[in-house]
Structures are given as structure tokens and as C-alpha cells.
Short mmCIF file of C-alpha atoms and ligand atoms in Angstrom, two decimals:
data_model
loop_
_atom_site.label_atom_id
_atom_site.label_comp_id
_atom_site.label_asym_id
_atom_site.label_seq_id
_atom_site.Cartn_x
_atom_site.Cartn_y
_atom_site.Cartn_z
CA MET X 19 22.83 41.07 13.78
CA ILE X 20 25.67 38.64 13.34
CA GLN X 21 26.33 37.72 9.59
CA GLN X 22 27.61 34.41 9.06
CA THR X 23 30.33 33.91 6.38
CA ASN X 24 31.93 30.98 5.29
CA GLN X 25 34.54 31.54 7.61
CA SER X 26 32.57 32.00 10.66
CA VAL X 27 31.02 29.45 12.95
CA MET X 28 27.78 30.07 14.53
CA GLY X 29 26.54 29.01 18.05
CA VAL X 30 23.06 27.34 17.96
CA VAL X 31 22.83 26.55 21.56
CA PRO X 32 26.14 26.04 23.76
CA ALA X 33 26.89 22.51 22.89
CA VAL X 34 26.13 22.92 19.11
CA GLN X 35 27.63 25.02 16.61
CA TRP X 36 26.87 25.67 12.80
CA ILE X 37 29.80 24.82 10.79
CA GLY X 38 27.88 24.93 7.56
CA ILE X 39 28.40 26.78 4.37
CA LEU X 40 26.57 29.62 2.42
CA ASP X 41 26.18 29.57 -1.20
CA PRO X 42 23.98 32.60 -1.79
CA ASP X 43 25.04 32.84 -5.70
CA LEU X 44 23.95 29.28 -6.54
CA ARG X 45 20.67 29.74 -9.13
CA VAL X 46 20.22 26.01 -10.14
CA PHE X 47 20.60 23.15 -7.79
CA ASP X 48 20.83 19.57 -9.22
CA ILE X 49 21.02 20.98 -12.71
CA VAL X 50 17.28 21.19 -12.92
CA MET X 51 15.93 23.03 -9.58
CA GLU X 52 16.02 26.88 -9.59
CA THR X 53 17.37 28.41 -6.39
CA LYS X 54 16.91 32.15 -6.92
CA PHE X 55 17.63 32.54 -2.91
CA GLY X 56 20.84 30.40 -3.28
CA THR X 57 21.37 27.74 -0.62
CA THR X 58 23.31 26.75 2.41
CA TYR X 59 24.96 23.44 3.23
CA ASN X 60 24.61 23.04 6.71
CA ALA X 61 26.82 21.00 8.94
CA TYR X 62 26.79 21.22 13.05
CA PHE X 63 29.56 20.40 15.58
CA ILE X 64 28.35 18.77 18.96
CA ASP X 65 30.79 19.51 21.55
CA ALA X 66 30.22 16.55 23.72
CA GLU X 67 32.88 14.27 25.00
CA LYS X 68 32.89 12.13 22.23
CA LYS X 69 33.22 14.98 19.68
CA THR X 70 30.75 14.52 16.83
CA ILE X 71 29.85 16.27 13.39
CA ILE X 72 26.52 16.22 11.95
CA ASP X 73 26.61 16.03 8.10
CA THR X 74 29.16 17.72 5.93
CA SER X 75 29.33 19.92 2.82
CA LYS X 76 29.45 20.08 -0.86
CA GLU X 77 32.67 19.04 -2.12
CA PRO X 78 33.76 22.42 -3.87
CA PHE X 79 33.28 23.92 -0.54
CA LYS X 80 35.58 21.29 1.29
CA ASP X 81 38.39 23.64 2.14
CA ASP X 82 36.03 26.53 3.84
CA PHE X 83 34.32 23.35 5.64
CA LEU X 84 37.55 21.78 6.78
CA ALA X 85 38.79 25.20 8.17
CA LYS X 86 35.62 25.62 10.25
CA VAL X 87 36.04 22.08 11.61
CA ARG X 88 39.57 23.05 12.56
CA LYS X 89 38.07 25.99 14.18
CA VAL X 90 35.68 23.87 16.52
CA CYS X 91 38.08 21.25 17.27
CA HIS X 92 41.21 19.37 16.41
CA PRO X 93 39.96 17.00 13.69
CA SER X 94 42.20 14.01 15.24
CA GLU X 95 39.86 14.73 18.47
CA LEU X 96 36.52 13.63 16.50
CA GLU X 97 34.82 10.38 17.32
CA TYR X 98 31.78 10.43 15.02
CA VAL X 99 30.44 12.00 11.81
CA VAL X 100 26.80 11.55 11.61
CA MET X 101 25.38 11.08 7.92
CA ASN X 102 21.61 12.09 8.05
CA HIS X 103 21.59 11.61 4.41
CA THR X 104 24.11 10.98 1.67
CA GLU X 105 23.41 13.02 -1.48
CA PRO X 106 26.65 14.83 -2.43
CA ASP X 107 25.49 18.24 -1.20
CA HIS X 108 25.84 17.01 2.31
CA ALA X 109 28.40 14.15 1.85
CA GLY X 110 30.74 15.69 -0.74
CA ALA X 111 33.40 17.08 1.87
CA LEU X 112 33.23 13.76 3.80
CA LYS X 113 36.19 12.04 2.21
CA HIS X 114 38.37 15.01 2.94
CA LEU X 115 37.40 15.22 6.44
CA LEU X 116 37.98 11.51 6.87
CA ALA X 117 41.75 12.04 5.63
CA GLU X 118 42.02 14.48 8.53
CA ALA X 119 40.09 12.52 11.21
CA PRO X 120 41.06 8.82 10.79
CA LYS X 121 39.74 8.01 14.02
CA VAL X 122 36.34 8.94 13.11
CA THR X 123 33.38 6.20 12.93
CA VAL X 124 30.63 7.20 10.30
CA VAL X 125 27.16 6.72 11.65
CA ALA X 126 24.27 6.47 9.15
CA THR X 127 21.59 4.08 8.20
CA GLY X 128 22.72 0.79 6.24
CA GLN X 129 21.57 2.25 2.73
CA ALA X 130 23.68 5.38 3.35
CA LEU X 131 26.64 3.50 4.37
CA ALA X 132 26.38 1.58 1.19
CA TYR X 133 25.96 4.64 -0.72
CA LEU X 134 29.05 6.11 0.66
CA SER X 135 31.11 3.18 0.12
CA GLU X 136 30.42 3.84 -3.54
CA MET X 137 31.10 7.74 -3.24
CA ILE X 138 34.40 7.58 -1.23
CA GLY X 139 36.31 4.37 -2.60
CA ILE X 140 38.35 3.62 0.21
CA PRO X 141 37.57 1.95 3.57
CA PHE X 142 36.17 3.73 6.48
CA LYS X 143 35.00 3.06 10.05
CA SER X 144 31.29 2.75 10.16
CA LEU X 145 28.37 2.44 12.60
CA LYS X 146 24.99 1.16 10.89
CA VAL X 147 22.10 2.41 12.94
CA LYS X 148 18.22 2.13 12.62
CA ASP X 149 15.19 3.82 14.30
CA GLY X 150 15.42 4.06 17.95
CA ASP X 151 19.12 3.33 18.33
CA VAL X 152 20.93 5.49 20.90
CA LEU X 153 24.69 6.49 20.40
CA ASP X 154 26.42 7.42 23.75
CA LEU X 155 28.62 10.34 23.57
CA GLY X 156 29.73 10.38 27.09
CA ASN X 157 27.87 13.11 28.55
CA LYS X 158 25.04 13.29 25.60
CA ARG X 159 23.23 10.95 23.72
CA LEU X 160 21.99 10.46 20.35
CA ARG X 161 18.92 9.13 19.42
CA PHE X 162 18.35 8.04 15.47
CA VAL X 163 14.78 8.54 14.15
CA GLY X 164 14.02 6.53 10.77
CA ALA X 165 12.75 8.80 8.46
CA PRO X 166 13.25 6.95 5.12
CA ASN X 167 12.64 8.21 1.72
CA LEU X 168 12.91 11.95 2.41
CA HIS X 169 14.01 11.86 -0.26
CA TRP X 170 16.52 9.17 -0.61
CA PRO X 171 16.00 5.57 1.07
CA ASP X 172 19.04 6.36 3.25
CA THR X 173 17.63 9.39 5.00
CA MET X 174 17.25 9.49 8.90
CA PHE X 175 16.87 12.33 11.69
CA THR X 176 18.96 12.55 14.60
CA TYR X 177 18.09 13.83 18.08
CA LEU X 178 20.43 15.32 20.45
CA VAL X 179 18.51 14.17 23.77
CA GLU X 180 20.11 16.41 26.34
CA ASP X 181 19.93 19.49 24.44
CA ARG X 182 16.66 18.65 22.82
CA VAL X 183 17.95 19.43 19.02
CA LEU X 184 16.58 17.61 15.95
CA PHE X 185 18.70 17.28 13.10
CA THR X 186 16.68 16.50 9.94
CA CYS X 187 18.93 17.31 6.86
CA ASP X 188 16.62 17.93 3.87
CA CYS X 189 13.31 18.08 5.91
CA PHE X 190 12.14 21.03 7.04
CA GLY X 191 14.84 22.91 4.92
CA ALA X 192 14.63 25.35 2.04
CA HIS X 193 17.24 26.62 -0.48
CA PHE X 194 17.46 29.98 1.21
CA SER X 195 20.82 31.80 2.01
CA HIS X 196 20.88 34.47 4.63
CA PRO X 197 23.77 35.29 6.53
CA ALA X 198 22.17 35.53 9.87
CA MET X 199 20.88 31.91 9.52
CA MET X 200 18.37 31.91 12.42
CA ASP X 201 14.67 31.66 11.45
CA ASP X 202 13.60 34.70 13.22
CA LEU X 203 16.39 37.07 11.47
CA VAL X 204 15.99 36.19 7.90
CA GLY X 205 12.73 37.56 7.18
CA ASN X 206 9.83 35.70 5.16
CA TYR X 207 11.20 33.00 3.27
CA ASP X 208 7.75 31.04 2.78
CA GLU X 209 8.21 31.11 -0.97
CA ALA X 210 11.63 29.19 -0.76
CA PHE X 211 10.19 26.91 1.94
CA ASP X 212 7.24 25.88 -0.04
CA TYR X 213 9.01 25.56 -3.39
CA TYR X 214 11.66 23.32 -1.88
CA PHE X 215 9.00 21.16 -0.33
CA HIS X 216 7.04 21.00 -3.62
CA THR X 217 10.11 20.24 -5.74
CA ILE X 218 12.09 17.98 -3.52
CA LEU X 219 9.77 16.37 -0.72
CA GLN X 220 6.22 16.31 -2.15
CA PRO X 221 6.38 12.98 -4.09
CA TYR X 222 7.37 11.74 -0.69
CA SER X 223 4.34 13.07 1.11
CA ARG X 224 3.07 9.75 2.71
CA PHE X 225 6.84 9.48 4.17
CA MET X 226 6.51 13.03 5.38
CA LEU X 227 3.42 12.42 7.12
CA LYS X 228 5.01 9.38 8.83
CA ALA X 229 8.21 11.14 9.96
CA VAL X 230 5.99 13.97 11.32
CA GLU X 231 4.19 11.60 13.48
CA LYS X 232 7.22 10.06 14.59
CA ILE X 233 9.02 13.46 16.17
CA ARG X 234 5.52 14.26 17.62
CA PRO X 235 6.35 12.72 21.07
CA LEU X 236 9.86 14.16 20.93
CA ASP X 237 10.56 17.27 23.44
CA ILE X 238 12.13 19.59 20.59
CA ALA X 239 13.64 22.92 21.31
CA LEU X 240 14.91 23.44 17.69
CA ILE X 241 15.26 21.97 14.53
CA CYS X 242 18.55 22.41 12.57
CA PRO X 243 18.02 21.44 8.71
CA GLY X 244 20.48 20.83 6.24
CA HIS X 245 19.55 23.73 4.14
CA GLY X 246 18.44 27.07 4.88
CA PRO X 247 17.71 29.05 8.43
CA VAL X 248 18.08 27.09 11.86
CA LEU X 249 14.51 26.54 13.02
CA ARG X 250 14.96 28.29 16.75
CA THR X 251 11.48 30.02 17.09
CA CYS X 252 9.11 28.54 14.51
CA TRP X 253 9.76 25.08 13.90
CA GLN X 254 6.41 23.63 14.81
CA GLU X 255 5.28 26.23 12.14
CA ARG X 256 7.34 24.51 9.65
CA VAL X 257 6.56 21.16 10.61
CA GLN X 258 3.00 21.94 10.45
CA ARG X 259 3.21 23.41 7.06
CA SER X 260 5.14 20.53 5.87
CA ALA X 261 2.43 18.25 7.03
CA LEU X 262 -0.27 20.48 5.37
CA MET X 263 1.64 20.59 2.15
CA ALA X 264 1.86 16.86 2.25
CA GLN X 265 -2.03 16.48 2.97
CA GLU X 266 -2.92 18.93 0.37
CA TYR X 267 -0.80 16.99 -2.09
CA LEU X 268 -2.19 13.56 -1.20
CA SER X 269 -5.75 14.94 -1.30
CA SER X 270 -5.39 16.45 -4.56
CA ALA X 271 -4.04 13.48 -6.00
CA GLU X 272 -7.53 11.50 -4.82
CA SER X 273 -9.50 14.69 -5.82
CA SER X 274 -12.59 14.05 -7.81
CA VAL X 275 -11.92 16.57 -10.50
CA ARG X 276 -8.97 15.60 -12.79
CA ARG X 277 -6.71 18.22 -14.01
CA VAL X 278 -5.20 17.80 -17.27
CA LEU X 279 -2.07 19.84 -18.06
CA VAL X 280 -2.11 20.52 -21.89
CA ALA X 281 1.28 22.04 -22.23
CA TYR X 282 2.40 23.45 -25.87
CA VAL X 283 4.45 25.57 -28.11
CA SER X 284 3.31 27.20 -30.98
CA ALA X 285 5.45 29.05 -33.64
CA TYR X 286 2.56 30.26 -35.70
CA GLY X 287 -0.48 29.64 -33.65
CA TYR X 288 -1.45 26.59 -35.17
CA THR X 289 -0.51 24.26 -32.63
CA ARG X 290 -2.26 26.58 -30.22
CA GLU X 291 -5.61 26.34 -31.81
CA MET X 292 -5.20 22.41 -31.60
CA ALA X 293 -4.25 22.77 -27.90
CA GLU X 294 -7.60 24.80 -27.30
CA LEU X 295 -9.51 22.07 -29.42
CA VAL X 296 -7.99 19.54 -27.51
CA ALA X 297 -8.80 21.40 -24.00
CA SER X 298 -12.48 21.98 -25.33
CA GLY X 299 -12.66 18.18 -25.57
CA ILE X 300 -11.19 17.25 -22.06
CA ASN X 301 -13.56 20.05 -20.71
CA SER X 302 -16.54 18.43 -22.26
CA VAL X 303 -16.09 15.45 -20.10
CA PRO X 304 -17.63 16.22 -16.49
CA GLY X 305 -15.01 15.90 -13.43
CA THR X 306 -12.20 16.84 -15.82
CA SER X 307 -10.63 20.38 -16.41
CA ALA X 308 -8.01 21.29 -18.83
CA GLU X 309 -5.34 23.73 -17.74
CA LEU X 310 -3.79 25.39 -21.03
CA MET X 311 -0.17 26.19 -20.94
CA ASP X 312 1.91 27.87 -23.35
CA ILE X 313 5.33 26.63 -22.31
CA GLU X 314 7.63 28.74 -24.55
CA HIS X 315 8.82 31.19 -21.81
CA ALA X 316 8.06 28.69 -18.93
CA SER X 317 10.49 28.47 -15.89
CA LEU X 318 11.58 25.12 -14.68
CA GLY X 319 9.80 26.32 -11.69
CA GLU X 320 6.66 26.74 -13.13
CA LEU X 321 6.81 23.76 -15.24
CA GLU X 322 7.46 21.82 -12.03
CA ALA X 323 4.51 23.43 -10.23
CA ALA X 324 2.24 22.46 -13.34
CA LEU X 325 3.24 18.99 -13.48
CA THR X 326 2.83 18.41 -9.36
CA ARG X 327 -0.73 19.54 -9.80
CA THR X 328 -1.75 17.64 -12.77
CA SER X 329 -3.34 14.21 -12.91
CA ALA X 330 -2.63 13.72 -16.51
CA LEU X 331 -0.50 15.43 -19.30
CA VAL X 332 -1.31 16.28 -22.92
CA VAL X 333 1.88 17.98 -24.81
CA GLY X 334 1.59 19.68 -28.15
CA SER X 335 4.38 20.69 -30.49
CA PRO X 336 5.11 21.55 -34.18
CA THR X 337 7.88 19.98 -36.00
CA ILE X 338 10.64 22.39 -36.81
CA ASN X 339 13.68 20.64 -38.67
CA GLN X 340 12.37 17.27 -37.86
CA ASN X 341 12.59 17.81 -34.25
CA THR X 342 10.45 19.27 -31.26
CA LEU X 343 11.69 22.44 -29.77
CA LEU X 344 13.81 23.25 -26.88
CA PRO X 345 10.90 24.29 -24.25
CA VAL X 346 9.80 20.71 -24.60
CA TYR X 347 12.95 19.49 -23.77
CA LYS X 348 13.00 21.49 -20.55
CA LEU X 349 9.38 19.98 -19.89
CA PHE X 350 11.07 16.64 -19.93
CA ALA X 351 13.49 17.88 -17.44
CA ALA X 352 10.85 18.92 -14.97
CA CYS X 353 9.29 15.60 -15.19
CA ASN X 354 9.82 13.27 -12.18
CA PRO X 355 8.95 9.62 -13.05
CA ILE X 356 8.84 8.78 -9.22
CA ARG X 357 5.88 11.67 -8.91
CA ASP X 358 4.52 11.13 -12.46
CA ARG X 359 4.80 7.42 -12.98
CA SER X 360 1.81 6.08 -14.60
CA LYS X 361 -0.18 9.08 -15.08
CA LYS X 362 -1.69 9.33 -18.62
CA ALA X 363 -0.34 11.19 -21.39
CA MET X 364 -1.44 12.12 -25.06
CA ILE X 365 0.44 14.02 -27.77
CA PHE X 366 -0.41 16.11 -30.74
CA GLY X 367 1.08 18.61 -33.03
CA SER X 368 1.05 20.56 -36.39
CA TYR X 369 3.51 19.82 -39.10
CA GLY X 370 4.36 20.59 -42.73
CA TRP X 371 6.50 17.78 -44.11
CA SER X 372 7.19 14.83 -41.85
CA GLY X 373 6.07 15.52 -38.20
CA GLU X 374 8.72 13.75 -35.94
CA ALA X 375 7.96 16.02 -33.07
CA THR X 376 4.84 13.90 -31.77
CA ASP X 377 6.97 10.64 -32.02
CA ILE X 378 9.86 12.01 -30.49
CA ILE X 379 7.72 13.46 -27.41
CA GLU X 380 5.72 10.23 -27.34
CA ALA X 381 9.13 8.06 -27.15
CA ASN X 382 10.57 10.71 -24.06
CA LEU X 383 7.40 10.53 -22.27
CA ARG X 384 7.31 6.48 -22.19
CA VAL X 385 10.92 6.62 -21.03
CA LEU X 386 9.91 9.09 -18.40
CA LYS X 387 7.25 6.58 -17.28
CA TRP X 388 4.12 8.38 -18.54
CA GLU X 389 1.57 6.23 -19.71
CA VAL X 390 0.73 7.19 -23.14
CA THR X 391 -2.66 6.03 -23.71
CA SER X 392 -3.07 6.69 -27.71
CA GLY X 393 -0.97 7.28 -30.67
CA PRO X 394 -0.42 11.05 -31.30
CA VAL X 395 -2.84 13.14 -33.01
CA ARG X 396 -1.18 15.50 -35.90
CA ASP X 397 -2.37 17.19 -38.89
CA LYS X 398 -0.61 19.31 -41.57
CA PHE X 399 -0.38 23.34 -40.60
CA ARG X 400 -3.62 24.40 -39.08
CA PRO X 401 -6.74 22.90 -37.93
CA VAL X 402 -9.08 24.64 -40.04
CA GLY X 403 -12.70 23.52 -40.79
CA ASP X 404 -13.43 19.85 -40.10
CA LYS X 405 -9.69 19.49 -39.45
CA GLY X 406 -10.56 20.55 -35.89
CA ALA X 407 -12.87 17.67 -35.00
CA PRO X 408 -10.23 15.02 -34.58
CA PHE X 409 -8.40 17.11 -32.07
CA VAL X 410 -11.58 17.70 -30.01
CA ALA X 411 -12.64 14.29 -30.16
CA ALA X 412 -8.85 13.03 -29.11
CA GLY X 413 -9.28 15.32 -26.00
CA LYS X 414 -12.62 13.94 -25.00
CA ALA X 415 -11.38 10.28 -25.43
CA PHE X 416 -8.36 10.99 -23.43
CA ALA X 417 -10.56 12.40 -20.60
CA THR X 418 -13.09 9.44 -20.85
CA GLY X 419 -10.38 7.36 -20.17
CA LEU X 420 -8.68 8.95 -17.03
FE1 FEO O 10 20.21 18.42 0.37
FE2 FEO O 10 18.78 15.60 -0.80
O1 FEO O 10 20.24 16.79 -0.56
#
């Protein structure tokens, strides 16, 4: 098995070479997303009469990336760089490439070109393309497939007609680094693939389904994504899997059973008791189901997954030193206003003196676009005796209002 490195390039088909970067040691992507399998930043060289590169790499790897470019061509020969998406894990090295390849024209959607202008800060030659446009590379053609909002407004796919290769950037990719780089040589990476979809693409499931329909008529030999293995043997399976996860997400959002995540931390068990009381109130409402979750040791991935499958959120915390606790701030980091916007939320908590935690949580949830439907429910120390009833009632009222 050939092992790729950050010094080697790899043939995908005779006219296409992978010139991407392996980042196997990355453990957190975009600060908030866990990447326990590392990742790759895939870029590709098309050896056409008009030499072309698809996407670049993250800026810290620019030297390795540029060395790879020099292995496949002289940068001054490059005609085009196609940017399917401009997030800096793909666009970070572009300005350094442009410095070596002055005649290059950057090909991208209008949104992408606007973003690149802001990122690069110097003029560059550009060609704005839209869905269905074709770019002549002399002996080959590129056809552009509009695929917006996957997961930025700028995104598109690029189809190399003569070689039947589709370049999809973040779509159908995974944060998964393996030096063999080919889907049939890297072992099972379903966990990384599914996690990537749930974390990055799932909020855009409607757009994913549209994109899948759009590529269905294409005669595709393989898919080259922007992260993870090249799909040379199982692209259909990955596309179908993405469509299925998108459909499942949209169906669960419309499900008749409303899930309510009751996320809490508890120093001495008092807030846990409140959480159980709130959950019992929620469960007393037909068609509603509470999911209790002690988030003290929850990973970002677990929080993401729980937030993704919930229809509403209840957060409980004690007040310690006039503040809430670190796991609750981690929960905030896992919130995604695009996904969670307008979902309903309530807050509860235990306190001894002043009880600021619930107000802090409420303020943060509002900023994160949750719809907080009522004021916090809180009480001193433990919900003993009659003090438990308001928590049950609050849970019931909250669930009734969903
Ligand atoms: Fe891999 Fe959205 O960048």
C-alpha cells in the first residue's frame, strides 16, 4: 500500500493528482469540533492544456502545499485555481499560491470571490461562475454545479467532464486522516463520516438533498472531497448515506414525539434532583420525551449530538461563585444558532445565596437564538418536600407550550 505524506503527490486518475495535506494530529477543528482521527486538506491538480488546481490548503501548511504544486507543474504555467468553497482550511494557502503564479485566474461563485477579496487583501484575476457554466481547459472541460449553503453560501461542486470526476469540497468528506487516502484502502471510517455530517452539514440537510438530486444525472467515476479519503469505489454509498442522514434529520424535526434535552450539572446532587423533577413534568405531557443528561464530563461531540436530536432545551446549573460552571459554557459552544434558532428553552437551578447562574444561562441562550419561554425556576439548595412541585409544574408547562 502506498503511504501518502506531506511531501508526496498521488495519482487519482491519469489527469488528476491529489496534492493535499495530511493533518493526522489535529484533535479539534474550528476550535469546537473534535477530530479524533485528524483530517486532511485535499487539493487536486488537473493536468489539462490549461493547468488547473482545485482548492488549496490551510495556511500553516502552505510550504508543503506549494512544494507539491511545484512537483506537478511550474506555478507560472497554472491558468486556473478553482475554489469550491473559501473557508480558510481550503483557501488559506491561496494568496501564497497567487504570489508564485501571477497569471492564475481564480474561479469561484460570486459569494466566494467576495469572501476571498476580504481574506487576501490584494487584487487577483477572477472568473465568477454559476450553476451550469462550463470552463474550457483546452482538452478538458469543467462544469460547475451550484451547491449553495453546504455549508457556506459560497459553495459549489466542480465536475471534470472528460474524466468523470466530481470535486465536492466539504460535501461527502470526513475529518479522517489515513496515508493511503483511497476509500478502499483506509478501513472503515463510518464513524468519522457520520460525525462530520452531523456536525457540519446536517443543519443544511435541505440543501444536501437538493445537491444530491443535482448530481444524480452526472456520469461520475469518482468523487474527490475536500477532507478525508478519495471516493473511488464507494461514492454512491457515501452520497446515499448523506441523503439518508439528511432525510432522517428532517423527519425527526417534524416528528410527532418532541424530544427535550434536560442538560444539567450538579455539585451535590441538588440540581440533579431538580432535573429529575423537571423531566417528570415534561414526560407527563403526551407526545413529549425528556432526555436527562449530566453534562459534567460530556465531550463536545456528545453535546453536539444531543443538541442535534433535541426539539427543545432545558438547562440546569447550581450557582457557584456567582457564576454557572464550565460544562455549561461548553454546552454554549456546542450550540449552533443556525440549527437551533427559535427552538424553545427553559432554565432552572439550585443556589445558596444569590443564584446568578440561571440568569447567566438565560442571557447566553437568548444570544444564541434560543427562545426562552419563561423566567428561570430556581430554589435554595435542595428541592425537598413541597419545594419540588414548582419544578414539576415548570417542566409540564414548558412541554405543553412546545
Ligand atoms: Fe472544510 Fe467548510 O471547510
